[in-house]
Amino acid sequence: MADTLTITDNRTGKTYEIEIKDGTIRADALRKIKTSDDDFGLMTYDPAFMNTASCRSAITLIDGDKGILRYRGYAIEDLAEQSSYIEVAYLLLHGELPNEAQLRKWTHEITHHTFVHEFLRKSMEGFRFDAHPMGKLVSMLGALSTFYPEAKKVRDDKTRREQIVRIIAKMPTLSAWAYRHAVGRPYVYPDNELSYCGNFLNMIFRMAEPRFEPHPVLERALDILFILHADHEQNCSANAARAVGSAETDPYCSLAAASAALYGPLHGGANEAVLHMLKQIGNVANVPEFITGVKNGSGRLMGFGHRVYKNYDPRAKVIKKLAHEVFEVTGRNPLLEIALELENIALNDDYFVKRKLYPNVDFYSGMIYQAMGFPVDMFPVLFAIPRASGWLAQWQEMLQDPEQKIARPRQIYTGAELRPYVPMSERATKPAT
Ligand code: ACO
């Protein structure tokens, strides 16, 4: 049996044989299908890339039907249980888990690049008191590029690695300062004696105490949440990092673009929507009525369903367990009872079962962040910090792939044909809009 596809063009009666490799055909193989010599050739039309692979990638595997997520071949459940976020960032970028010496060096490098230039701290003062922390993070990432003009040398391995270390190291600092600015508290400088997550909690929560001691359970919980959010293959923001980076834009600006994508409510904002929904339900007794409303089309069960996962999101399983551990320390988030009841009813209801709607990563994460003391508008920032390592791995892989070029899709033009220019005096008068 040949690994080919035979296509007959009924416009011309000609038949073409196209190679099938990895379950795909190359879109440019269709270009030889023409009606005449000056025909451009056949294209595919795929709005939102619903059925188009835009790259070959060895970083992350998702099998949505089976509920599988792996980074570089390792099951997300194993990484969440046994690794640290810093190890996972190394894995995503290097392809292998670090040995002891590699991890020591990597941790040292990340820890010693956490400070940011004082001018950047001062530029934070230009934002209004109520500026959203995600808008500040996007701006600060772009601004960082002005401090490291050498970052433009994206094809130079050593320079590229230096910027990767800087970005992973500085994301918590920028994020924590975006928060401190919003609440009017003095900025806290990084503490090199603390872990990646311990230091982030220090920069967020420290007040007058001479030394901030992160609670070990909360520090580990944040580390696990960071592992779970580190990469998710060709999602909207990873695609933005790749597309912008394909113009050889420096990594700071490429990641500013990725963060901007994550800021959108369809991407990084669903856990906030879950909290609003749980508050609106208000009481366990109101859950059945709410579910009936969802089934009658009055709204969606937020935190349920996923474009790729048609099974329990493996990250949601880990987070559900984690929620109980965090609430042992912080006290139970009163919204948990409502969430558990929602899940229980939905998983046994035909409407949700038939449509393969299961809890996704956002169903429980918001409640944990809230219990830890983070305000809701910090949720997308908490997503962006760990996702930076995934974006950088995707960006680097794109640069090192000899098949990749500047990302430049085609279009189907639907506008006017060529027409004579209309002078102002002959244009129809319409009221100003
Ligand atoms: N509640 C109720 N019904 C739902 C839900 C939901 N959360 N999600 C999907 N459905 C229903 C749809 O109404 C549709 O029903 P129909 O066939 O009778 O018309 C069917 O299930 C298929 O839904 P689609 O919208 O086609 O599924 P799609 O893959 O496009 O949507 C999405 C995926 C956007 C995540 C959707 O499930 C949703 O809106 N969920 C709630 C928001 C959410 O939790 N988003 C976070 C995703 S995780 C992340 O981005 C990190």
Tab-separated table of C-alpha atoms and ligand atoms in Angstrom:
chain	number	residue	atom	x	y	z
A	1	MET	CA	0.000	0.000	0.000
A	2	ALA	CA	1.513	3.326	-1.066
A	3	ASP	CA	1.762	6.258	1.368
A	4	THR	CA	0.280	8.609	-1.185
A	5	LEU	CA	-2.909	10.461	-1.930
A	6	THR	CA	-4.325	10.417	-5.457
A	7	ILE	CA	-6.271	13.508	-6.401
A	8	THR	CA	-8.262	13.992	-9.571
A	9	ASP	CA	-8.914	17.606	-10.531
A	10	ASN	CA	-12.364	17.508	-12.114
A	11	ARG	CA	-11.746	20.903	-13.721
A	12	THR	CA	-9.029	19.436	-15.960
A	13	GLY	CA	-9.414	15.668	-15.563
A	14	LYS	CA	-5.733	15.452	-14.507
A	15	THR	CA	-4.659	13.129	-11.696
A	16	TYR	CA	-1.893	13.890	-9.173
A	17	GLU	CA	-0.123	11.711	-6.639
A	18	ILE	CA	0.876	13.414	-3.395
A	19	GLU	CA	3.103	11.955	-0.668
A	20	ILE	CA	1.603	11.307	2.780
A	21	LYS	CA	4.136	11.600	5.616
A	22	ASP	CA	3.350	11.630	9.352
A	23	GLY	CA	-0.363	11.607	8.545
A	24	THR	CA	-0.114	14.850	6.582
A	25	ILE	CA	0.296	16.091	3.050
A	26	ARG	CA	2.452	19.141	2.380
A	27	ALA	CA	0.218	22.083	1.482
A	28	ASP	CA	2.725	23.267	-1.158
A	29	ALA	CA	2.398	19.894	-2.946
A	30	LEU	CA	-1.066	21.098	-3.986
A	31	ARG	CA	0.439	24.009	-5.897
A	32	LYS	CA	1.168	21.773	-8.882
A	33	ILE	CA	-2.603	21.343	-9.291
A	34	LYS	CA	-3.333	24.049	-11.872
A	35	THR	CA	-5.871	24.782	-14.578
A	36	SER	CA	-3.326	26.648	-16.749
A	37	ASP	CA	0.360	27.630	-16.716
A	38	ASP	CA	-0.381	31.052	-15.221
A	39	ASP	CA	-2.689	29.624	-12.524
A	40	PHE	CA	-1.102	30.142	-9.037
A	41	GLY	CA	-1.970	26.553	-8.077
A	42	LEU	CA	-4.322	25.071	-5.478
A	43	MET	CA	-4.180	26.356	-1.890
A	44	THR	CA	-5.861	25.181	1.315
A	45	TYR	CA	-8.199	27.419	3.331
A	46	ASP	CA	-7.924	26.846	7.091
A	47	PRO	CA	-9.077	29.757	9.266
A	48	ALA	CA	-7.708	29.435	12.841
A	49	PHE	CA	-5.399	26.569	11.719
A	50	MET	CA	-8.016	24.007	12.707
A	51	ASN	CA	-6.431	21.263	10.589
A	52	THR	CA	-2.968	22.530	9.718
A	53	ALA	CA	0.340	21.535	11.309
A	54	SER	CA	2.520	24.649	11.158
A	55	CYS	CA	5.728	23.021	12.369
A	56	ARG	CA	7.451	19.824	13.391
A	57	SER	CA	8.004	19.874	17.145
A	58	ALA	CA	9.725	17.556	19.626
A	59	ILE	CA	8.700	19.489	22.756
A	60	THR	CA	5.159	18.647	23.903
A	61	LEU	CA	2.703	15.890	23.039
A	62	ILE	CA	-1.022	16.112	23.721
A	63	ASP	CA	-3.411	13.244	23.023
A	64	GLY	CA	-6.734	14.900	23.736
A	65	ASP	CA	-8.848	11.745	23.386
A	66	LYS	CA	-6.793	9.819	25.916
A	67	GLY	CA	-6.138	12.793	28.238
A	68	ILE	CA	-2.346	12.599	27.773
A	69	LEU	CA	0.135	15.467	28.172
A	70	ARG	CA	3.897	14.881	27.942
A	71	TYR	CA	6.894	17.203	27.900
A	72	ARG	CA	9.808	15.717	25.915
A	73	GLY	CA	8.278	12.252	26.426
A	74	TYR	CA	7.774	12.542	30.200
A	75	ALA	CA	4.233	12.200	31.594
A	76	ILE	CA	2.991	15.454	33.152
A	77	GLU	CA	1.888	13.504	36.252
A	78	ASP	CA	5.464	12.215	36.830
A	79	LEU	CA	6.978	15.662	36.317
A	80	ALA	CA	4.438	17.268	38.670
A	81	GLU	CA	5.206	14.699	41.341
A	82	GLN	CA	8.978	14.430	41.061
A	83	SER	CA	10.451	17.490	39.334
A	84	SER	CA	10.802	21.180	40.088
A	85	TYR	CA	9.721	23.903	37.665
A	86	ILE	CA	13.359	24.878	37.114
A	87	GLU	CA	14.176	21.294	36.067
A	88	VAL	CA	11.153	21.265	33.745
A	89	ALA	CA	12.219	24.571	32.147
A	90	TYR	CA	15.632	22.979	31.484
A	91	LEU	CA	13.937	19.887	30.049
A	92	LEU	CA	11.730	21.903	27.688
A	93	LEU	CA	14.680	23.943	26.409
A	94	HIS	CA	17.378	21.245	26.281
A	95	GLY	CA	15.349	18.129	25.514
A	96	GLU	CA	16.694	16.146	28.509
A	97	LEU	CA	16.319	16.352	32.275
A	98	PRO	CA	19.445	17.916	33.819
A	99	ASN	CA	21.903	15.818	35.833
A	100	GLU	CA	22.960	17.127	39.241
A	101	ALA	CA	25.822	19.313	37.955
A	102	GLN	CA	23.699	20.700	35.090
A	103	LEU	CA	20.834	21.519	37.449
A	104	ARG	CA	23.200	23.245	39.902
A	105	LYS	CA	24.655	25.419	37.112
A	106	TRP	CA	21.218	26.151	35.583
A	107	THR	CA	19.728	27.087	38.985
A	108	HIS	CA	22.743	29.311	39.727
A	109	GLU	CA	22.394	31.089	36.367
A	110	ILE	CA	18.648	31.671	36.770
A	111	THR	CA	19.051	32.819	40.377
A	112	HIS	CA	21.772	35.317	39.458
A	113	HIS	CA	19.806	37.038	36.702
A	114	THR	CA	16.685	37.923	38.674
A	115	PHE	CA	17.468	41.616	39.170
A	116	VAL	CA	16.225	44.118	36.598
A	117	HIS	CA	17.686	47.493	35.676
A	118	GLU	CA	16.609	50.319	38.003
A	119	PHE	CA	15.377	52.363	35.025
A	120	LEU	CA	12.845	49.631	34.364
A	121	ARG	CA	11.629	49.838	37.967
A	122	LYS	CA	11.249	53.602	37.539
A	123	SER	CA	9.340	53.200	34.284
A	124	MET	CA	6.688	51.276	36.256
A	125	GLU	CA	5.739	54.642	37.753
A	126	GLY	CA	4.392	55.727	34.358
A	127	PHE	CA	1.427	53.375	34.721
A	128	ARG	CA	-1.828	54.473	36.332
A	129	PHE	CA	-2.550	53.074	39.803
A	130	ASP	CA	-5.267	50.783	38.400
A	131	ALA	CA	-3.305	49.462	35.383
A	132	HIS	CA	-3.888	45.728	34.815
A	133	PRO	CA	-0.760	43.735	35.811
A	134	MET	CA	-0.842	41.819	32.528
A	135	GLY	CA	-0.678	45.067	30.500
A	136	LYS	CA	2.320	46.060	32.619
A	137	LEU	CA	4.011	42.688	32.104
A	138	VAL	CA	3.557	42.870	28.315
A	139	SER	CA	5.067	46.385	28.284
A	140	MET	CA	7.939	45.495	30.611
A	141	LEU	CA	8.897	42.486	28.497
A	142	GLY	CA	9.067	44.701	25.398
A	143	ALA	CA	10.980	47.342	27.367
A	144	LEU	CA	13.588	44.746	28.430
A	145	SER	CA	14.684	44.451	24.796
A	146	THR	CA	15.962	48.048	24.944
A	147	PHE	CA	18.366	47.045	27.740
A	148	TYR	CA	19.831	44.127	25.779
A	149	PRO	CA	20.308	45.277	22.159
A	150	GLU	CA	22.592	42.269	21.521
A	151	ALA	CA	19.472	40.077	21.861
A	152	LYS	CA	18.829	40.799	18.171
A	153	LYS	CA	21.522	38.217	17.341
A	154	VAL	CA	18.940	35.441	17.513
A	155	ARG	CA	21.033	33.062	15.380
A	156	ASP	CA	23.989	33.222	17.780
A	157	ASP	CA	23.758	30.278	20.210
A	158	LYS	CA	25.579	31.969	23.104
A	159	THR	CA	23.601	35.217	22.872
A	160	ARG	CA	20.329	33.324	22.544
A	161	ARG	CA	21.070	31.270	25.648
A	162	GLU	CA	21.921	34.395	27.663
A	163	GLN	CA	18.545	35.945	26.863
A	164	ILE	CA	16.719	32.696	27.672
A	165	VAL	CA	18.297	32.681	31.138
A	166	ARG	CA	17.509	36.373	31.640
A	167	ILE	CA	13.859	36.023	30.667
A	168	ILE	CA	13.160	32.969	32.865
A	169	ALA	CA	14.987	34.695	35.740
A	170	LYS	CA	13.300	38.088	35.407
A	171	MET	CA	9.690	36.994	34.751
A	172	PRO	CA	8.934	36.603	38.504
A	173	THR	CA	10.561	39.966	39.300
A	174	LEU	CA	8.588	41.866	36.651
A	175	SER	CA	5.376	40.060	37.605
A	176	ALA	CA	5.773	40.669	41.336
A	177	TRP	CA	6.547	44.337	40.753
A	178	ALA	CA	3.509	44.707	38.494
A	179	TYR	CA	1.478	43.494	41.495
A	180	ARG	CA	3.252	45.653	44.118
A	181	HIS	CA	2.722	48.717	41.929
A	182	ALA	CA	-1.019	47.945	41.744
A	183	VAL	CA	-1.406	47.650	45.525
A	184	GLY	CA	0.920	50.577	46.309
A	185	ARG	CA	3.463	48.537	48.246
A	186	PRO	CA	7.229	49.039	47.975
A	187	TYR	CA	9.004	46.749	45.511
A	188	VAL	CA	10.817	43.785	47.051
A	189	TYR	CA	14.172	42.850	45.510
A	190	PRO	CA	14.995	39.206	44.728
A	191	ASP	CA	16.404	37.000	47.492
A	192	ASN	CA	19.033	34.687	45.993
A	193	GLU	CA	18.837	32.266	48.923
A	194	LEU	CA	15.278	31.277	48.042
A	195	SER	CA	13.971	28.881	45.389
A	196	TYR	CA	12.423	30.187	42.143
A	197	CYS	CA	8.895	30.045	43.596
A	198	GLY	CA	9.963	30.930	47.150
A	199	ASN	CA	11.598	34.090	45.820
A	200	PHE	CA	8.487	34.958	43.793
A	201	LEU	CA	6.309	34.624	46.918
A	202	ASN	CA	8.885	36.781	48.732
A	203	MET	CA	8.644	39.548	46.127
A	204	ILE	CA	4.831	39.378	46.213
A	205	PHE	CA	4.072	39.125	49.925
A	206	ARG	CA	7.042	40.330	52.018
A	207	MET	CA	6.313	43.333	54.240
A	208	ALA	CA	8.395	44.429	57.259
A	209	GLU	CA	9.883	41.055	58.210
A	210	PRO	CA	13.687	40.992	57.784
A	211	ARG	CA	13.563	37.647	55.934
A	212	PHE	CA	10.592	36.144	54.135
A	213	GLU	CA	10.051	32.439	54.825
A	214	PRO	CA	7.740	30.897	52.217
A	215	HIS	CA	5.377	28.221	53.543
A	216	PRO	CA	6.833	24.965	52.129
A	217	VAL	CA	3.419	23.586	51.106
A	218	LEU	CA	2.469	26.777	49.237
A	219	GLU	CA	5.940	27.071	47.681
A	220	ARG	CA	5.704	23.489	46.362
A	221	ALA	CA	2.088	23.991	45.247
A	222	LEU	CA	3.112	27.007	43.165
A	223	ASP	CA	6.029	25.017	41.744
A	224	ILE	CA	3.615	22.259	40.658
A	225	LEU	CA	1.219	24.795	39.112
A	226	PHE	CA	4.188	26.267	37.223
A	227	ILE	CA	5.140	22.774	35.933
A	228	LEU	CA	1.567	22.161	34.741
A	229	HIS	CA	1.433	25.488	32.883
A	230	ALA	CA	4.931	25.425	31.335
A	231	ASP	CA	3.966	24.379	27.801
A	232	HIS	CA	0.975	23.199	25.792
A	233	GLU	CA	2.308	22.809	22.220
A	234	GLN	CA	0.916	25.068	19.440
A	235	ASN	CA	-1.593	27.114	21.447
A	236	CYS	CA	-2.439	30.723	20.592
A	237	SER	CA	0.435	32.324	22.564
A	238	ALA	CA	3.102	29.777	21.502
A	239	ASN	CA	2.010	30.358	17.934
A	240	ALA	CA	2.373	34.125	18.515
A	241	ALA	CA	5.918	33.632	19.891
A	242	ARG	CA	6.833	31.573	16.836
A	243	ALA	CA	5.152	33.878	14.294
A	244	VAL	CA	6.669	37.100	15.668
A	245	GLY	CA	10.026	35.405	16.292
A	246	SER	CA	10.079	34.167	12.696
A	247	ALA	CA	10.802	37.761	11.642
A	248	GLU	CA	14.012	37.409	13.761
A	249	THR	CA	12.492	39.766	16.328
A	250	ASP	CA	14.408	39.556	19.612
A	251	PRO	CA	13.020	37.173	22.270
A	252	TYR	CA	11.840	39.969	24.615
A	253	CYS	CA	9.524	41.416	21.955
A	254	SER	CA	8.545	37.935	20.737
A	255	LEU	CA	7.509	37.018	24.291
A	256	ALA	CA	5.721	40.354	24.744
A	257	ALA	CA	3.593	39.260	21.757
A	258	ALA	CA	3.036	35.816	23.290
A	259	SER	CA	2.011	37.390	26.622
A	260	ALA	CA	-0.387	39.692	24.788
A	261	ALA	CA	-2.022	36.598	23.264
A	262	LEU	CA	-2.277	34.976	26.686
A	263	TYR	CA	-3.974	38.116	28.052
A	264	GLY	CA	-7.050	37.365	25.901
A	265	PRO	CA	-10.024	35.966	27.855
A	266	LEU	CA	-10.325	33.020	25.448
A	267	HIS	CA	-6.827	31.894	26.348
A	268	GLY	CA	-5.457	32.854	29.785
A	269	GLY	CA	-8.579	34.185	31.441
A	270	ALA	CA	-10.884	31.213	31.990
A	271	ASN	CA	-9.934	30.572	35.654
A	272	GLU	CA	-11.123	34.075	36.472
A	273	ALA	CA	-14.445	33.263	34.765
A	274	VAL	CA	-14.716	30.092	36.901
A	275	LEU	CA	-14.464	32.150	40.090
A	276	HIS	CA	-17.157	34.573	38.905
A	277	MET	CA	-19.396	31.622	38.022
A	278	LEU	CA	-18.918	29.935	41.429
A	279	LYS	CA	-19.654	33.216	43.214
A	280	GLN	CA	-22.746	33.723	41.112
A	281	ILE	CA	-24.014	30.209	41.995
A	282	GLY	CA	-23.370	31.147	45.614
A	283	ASN	CA	-24.536	27.932	47.294
A	284	VAL	CA	-24.348	24.160	46.781
A	285	ALA	CA	-28.148	24.024	46.800
A	286	ASN	CA	-28.248	26.208	43.663
A	287	VAL	CA	-26.019	23.875	41.609
A	288	PRO	CA	-28.770	21.689	40.020
A	289	GLU	CA	-30.653	24.780	38.850
A	290	PHE	CA	-27.447	26.243	37.384
A	291	ILE	CA	-26.688	22.995	35.518
A	292	THR	CA	-30.216	22.950	34.107
A	293	GLY	CA	-29.676	26.528	32.915
A	294	VAL	CA	-26.408	25.560	31.174
A	295	LYS	CA	-28.159	22.631	29.454
A	296	ASN	CA	-30.902	24.999	28.286
A	297	GLY	CA	-28.298	27.270	26.713
A	298	SER	CA	-28.258	30.092	29.292
A	299	GLY	CA	-24.451	29.970	29.549
A	300	ARG	CA	-21.463	27.663	29.734
A	301	LEU	CA	-20.052	25.700	32.600
A	302	MET	CA	-16.755	27.561	32.827
A	303	GLY	CA	-13.664	25.418	33.417
A	304	PHE	CA	-15.313	22.562	31.522
A	305	GLY	CA	-14.544	21.455	27.973
A	306	HIS	CA	-11.458	21.918	25.840
A	307	ARG	CA	-10.738	22.180	22.121
A	308	VAL	CA	-8.146	19.393	22.331
A	309	TYR	CA	-8.981	17.326	25.435
A	310	LYS	CA	-12.055	15.166	25.003
A	311	ASN	CA	-11.258	13.431	28.275
A	312	TYR	CA	-10.299	14.614	31.788
A	313	ASP	CA	-7.522	17.234	31.345
A	314	PRO	CA	-4.564	15.495	33.079
A	315	ARG	CA	-3.543	18.818	34.617
A	316	ALA	CA	-6.971	19.206	36.242
A	317	LYS	CA	-6.517	15.857	38.058
A	318	VAL	CA	-3.216	17.019	39.595
A	319	ILE	CA	-4.650	20.423	40.507
A	320	LYS	CA	-7.720	18.946	42.200
A	321	LYS	CA	-5.484	16.939	44.546
A	322	LEU	CA	-3.260	19.980	45.086
A	323	ALA	CA	-6.258	22.125	46.051
A	324	HIS	CA	-6.918	19.944	49.091
A	325	GLU	CA	-3.255	20.220	50.204
A	326	VAL	CA	-3.271	24.017	49.837
A	327	PHE	CA	-6.575	24.409	51.669
A	328	GLU	CA	-5.124	22.460	54.621
A	329	VAL	CA	-2.794	25.445	55.039
A	330	THR	CA	-4.884	28.392	53.889
A	331	GLY	CA	-8.270	27.194	55.078
A	332	ARG	CA	-10.890	25.854	52.716
A	333	ASN	CA	-11.966	28.135	49.910
A	334	PRO	CA	-15.753	28.239	50.434
A	335	LEU	CA	-16.210	27.970	46.665
A	336	LEU	CA	-14.723	24.442	46.679
A	337	GLU	CA	-17.968	22.801	47.843
A	338	ILE	CA	-19.811	24.353	44.915
A	339	ALA	CA	-17.073	23.292	42.464
A	340	LEU	CA	-17.073	19.683	43.714
A	341	GLU	CA	-20.848	19.475	43.455
A	342	LEU	CA	-20.770	20.976	39.932
A	343	GLU	CA	-18.175	18.435	38.836
A	344	ASN	CA	-20.042	15.576	40.446
A	345	ILE	CA	-23.331	16.430	38.745
A	346	ALA	CA	-21.788	17.298	35.360
A	347	LEU	CA	-19.710	14.101	35.117
A	348	ASN	CA	-22.851	12.034	35.614
A	349	ASP	CA	-25.112	14.059	33.343
A	350	ASP	CA	-25.825	12.868	29.822
A	351	TYR	CA	-25.451	16.374	28.316
A	352	PHE	CA	-21.823	16.639	29.449
A	353	VAL	CA	-20.960	12.945	28.974
A	354	LYS	CA	-22.227	12.931	25.362
A	355	ARG	CA	-20.251	16.053	24.488
A	356	LYS	CA	-17.120	14.764	26.254
A	357	LEU	CA	-16.982	17.790	28.554
A	358	TYR	CA	-14.601	17.306	31.480
A	359	PRO	CA	-12.933	19.729	33.907
A	360	ASN	CA	-9.974	21.556	32.344
A	361	VAL	CA	-6.873	23.101	33.945
A	362	ASP	CA	-8.795	26.239	34.899
A	363	PHE	CA	-11.549	24.596	36.938
A	364	TYR	CA	-9.590	24.419	40.218
A	365	SER	CA	-6.508	26.638	39.650
A	366	GLY	CA	-8.279	29.958	40.328
A	367	MET	CA	-9.513	28.748	43.707
A	368	ILE	CA	-5.953	27.797	44.706
A	369	TYR	CA	-4.501	31.129	43.591
A	370	GLN	CA	-7.255	32.973	45.441
A	371	ALA	CA	-6.679	30.951	48.614
A	372	MET	CA	-2.953	31.756	48.395
A	373	GLY	CA	-3.797	35.471	48.409
A	374	PHE	CA	-3.467	36.412	44.730
A	375	PRO	CA	-6.031	38.820	43.300
A	376	VAL	CA	-7.937	37.673	40.237
A	377	ASP	CA	-6.185	40.028	37.798
A	378	MET	CA	-2.857	38.347	38.655
A	379	PHE	CA	-4.120	34.966	37.339
A	380	PRO	CA	-2.945	35.462	33.716
A	381	VAL	CA	0.400	36.740	35.047
A	382	LEU	CA	0.752	33.534	37.098
A	383	PHE	CA	0.161	31.646	33.848
A	384	ALA	CA	2.708	33.726	31.891
A	385	ILE	CA	5.634	33.227	34.328
A	386	PRO	CA	6.025	29.479	33.765
A	387	ARG	CA	4.749	29.568	30.166
A	388	ALA	CA	7.807	31.723	29.334
A	389	SER	CA	9.968	28.566	29.302
A	390	GLY	CA	7.556	26.910	26.860
A	391	TRP	CA	7.461	29.995	24.639
A	392	LEU	CA	11.264	30.144	24.624
A	393	ALA	CA	11.548	26.436	23.784
A	394	GLN	CA	9.059	26.878	20.912
A	395	TRP	CA	10.830	30.059	19.720
A	396	GLN	CA	14.257	28.382	19.807
A	397	GLU	CA	12.999	25.264	18.020
A	398	MET	CA	11.503	27.473	15.291
A	399	LEU	CA	14.834	29.292	14.792
A	400	GLN	CA	16.771	26.037	14.607
A	401	ASP	CA	14.382	24.399	12.135
A	402	PRO	CA	15.846	24.750	8.616
A	403	GLU	CA	12.357	24.421	7.115
A	404	GLN	CA	10.987	27.483	8.926
A	405	LYS	CA	10.862	30.937	7.329
A	406	ILE	CA	9.086	34.161	8.188
A	407	ALA	CA	5.476	33.203	8.981
A	408	ARG	CA	3.358	34.568	6.179
A	409	PRO	CA	-0.024	32.974	5.450
A	410	ARG	CA	-1.911	33.396	2.185
A	411	GLN	CA	-5.431	34.799	1.870
A	412	ILE	CA	-8.483	34.485	-0.322
A	413	TYR	CA	-9.048	38.030	-1.520
A	414	THR	CA	-12.722	39.013	-1.279
A	415	GLY	CA	-12.444	42.758	-1.993
A	416	ALA	CA	-13.248	44.955	-4.994
A	417	GLU	CA	-11.722	44.486	-8.444
A	418	LEU	CA	-9.540	47.294	-9.845
A	419	ARG	CA	-11.650	50.438	-10.213
A	420	PRO	CA	-10.998	54.038	-11.273
A	421	TYR	CA	-9.973	56.453	-8.507
A	422	VAL	CA	-12.873	58.666	-7.315
A	423	PRO	CA	-11.945	62.345	-6.762
A	424	MET	CA	-13.288	63.916	-3.526
A	425	SER	CA	-15.777	66.119	-5.440
A	426	GLU	CA	-17.460	63.033	-6.939
A	427	ARG	CA	-17.764	60.949	-3.748
A	428	ALA	CA	-21.283	60.428	-2.408
A	429	THR	CA	-22.003	62.566	0.646
A	430	LYS	CA	-22.674	60.476	3.726
A	431	PRO	CA	-22.922	61.667	7.352
A	432	ALA	CA	-19.588	61.464	9.216
A	433	THR	CA	-19.283	58.298	11.318
B	1	ACO	N1	-20.503	24.188	29.122
B	1	ACO	C1	-21.615	23.757	28.456
B	1	ACO	N2	-21.616	23.308	27.208
B	1	ACO	C2	-20.449	23.297	26.574
B	1	ACO	C3	-19.238	23.734	27.176
B	1	ACO	C4	-19.311	24.175	28.518
B	1	ACO	N3	-18.214	24.586	29.163
B	1	ACO	N4	-18.221	23.608	26.305
B	1	ACO	C5	-18.747	23.115	25.176
B	1	ACO	N5	-20.094	22.927	25.340
B	1	ACO	C6	-21.012	22.336	24.356
B	1	ACO	C7	-21.323	23.305	23.244
B	1	ACO	O1	-22.457	24.088	23.527
B	1	ACO	C8	-21.537	22.374	22.077
B	1	ACO	O2	-22.816	21.799	22.213
B	1	ACO	P1	-23.726	21.507	20.891
B	1	ACO	O3	-22.974	20.463	20.139
B	1	ACO	O4	-25.049	21.073	21.424
B	1	ACO	O5	-23.799	22.818	20.154
B	1	ACO	C9	-20.520	21.258	22.318
B	1	ACO	O6	-20.338	21.232	23.744
B	1	ACO	C10	-19.169	21.483	21.607
B	1	ACO	O7	-18.691	22.778	21.971
B	1	ACO	P2	-17.709	23.664	21.077
B	1	ACO	O8	-17.929	25.095	21.451
B	1	ACO	O9	-17.829	23.276	19.635
B	1	ACO	O10	-16.305	23.167	21.574
B	1	ACO	P3	-14.938	23.909	21.320
B	1	ACO	O11	-13.909	22.856	21.229
B	1	ACO	O12	-15.027	24.890	20.217
B	1	ACO	O13	-14.779	24.758	22.688
B	1	ACO	C11	-14.012	25.579	24.743
B	1	ACO	C12	-13.816	24.531	23.629
B	1	ACO	C13	-13.919	26.994	24.163
B	1	ACO	C14	-12.896	25.412	25.786
B	1	ACO	C15	-15.395	25.330	25.409
B	1	ACO	O14	-15.467	24.027	25.928
B	1	ACO	C16	-15.720	26.373	26.497
B	1	ACO	O15	-16.198	27.469	26.189
B	1	ACO	N6	-15.423	26.031	27.804
B	1	ACO	C17	-15.641	26.976	28.886
B	1	ACO	C18	-14.493	27.984	28.940
B	1	ACO	C19	-13.194	27.376	29.491
B	1	ACO	O16	-13.196	26.695	30.511
B	1	ACO	N7	-12.073	27.666	28.796
B	1	ACO	C20	-10.743	27.214	29.229
B	1	ACO	C21	-10.132	26.241	28.281
B	1	ACO	S1	-8.577	25.678	28.934
B	1	ACO	C22	-7.482	26.855	28.480
B	1	ACO	O17	-7.671	27.607	27.568
B	1	ACO	C23	-6.176	26.985	29.242
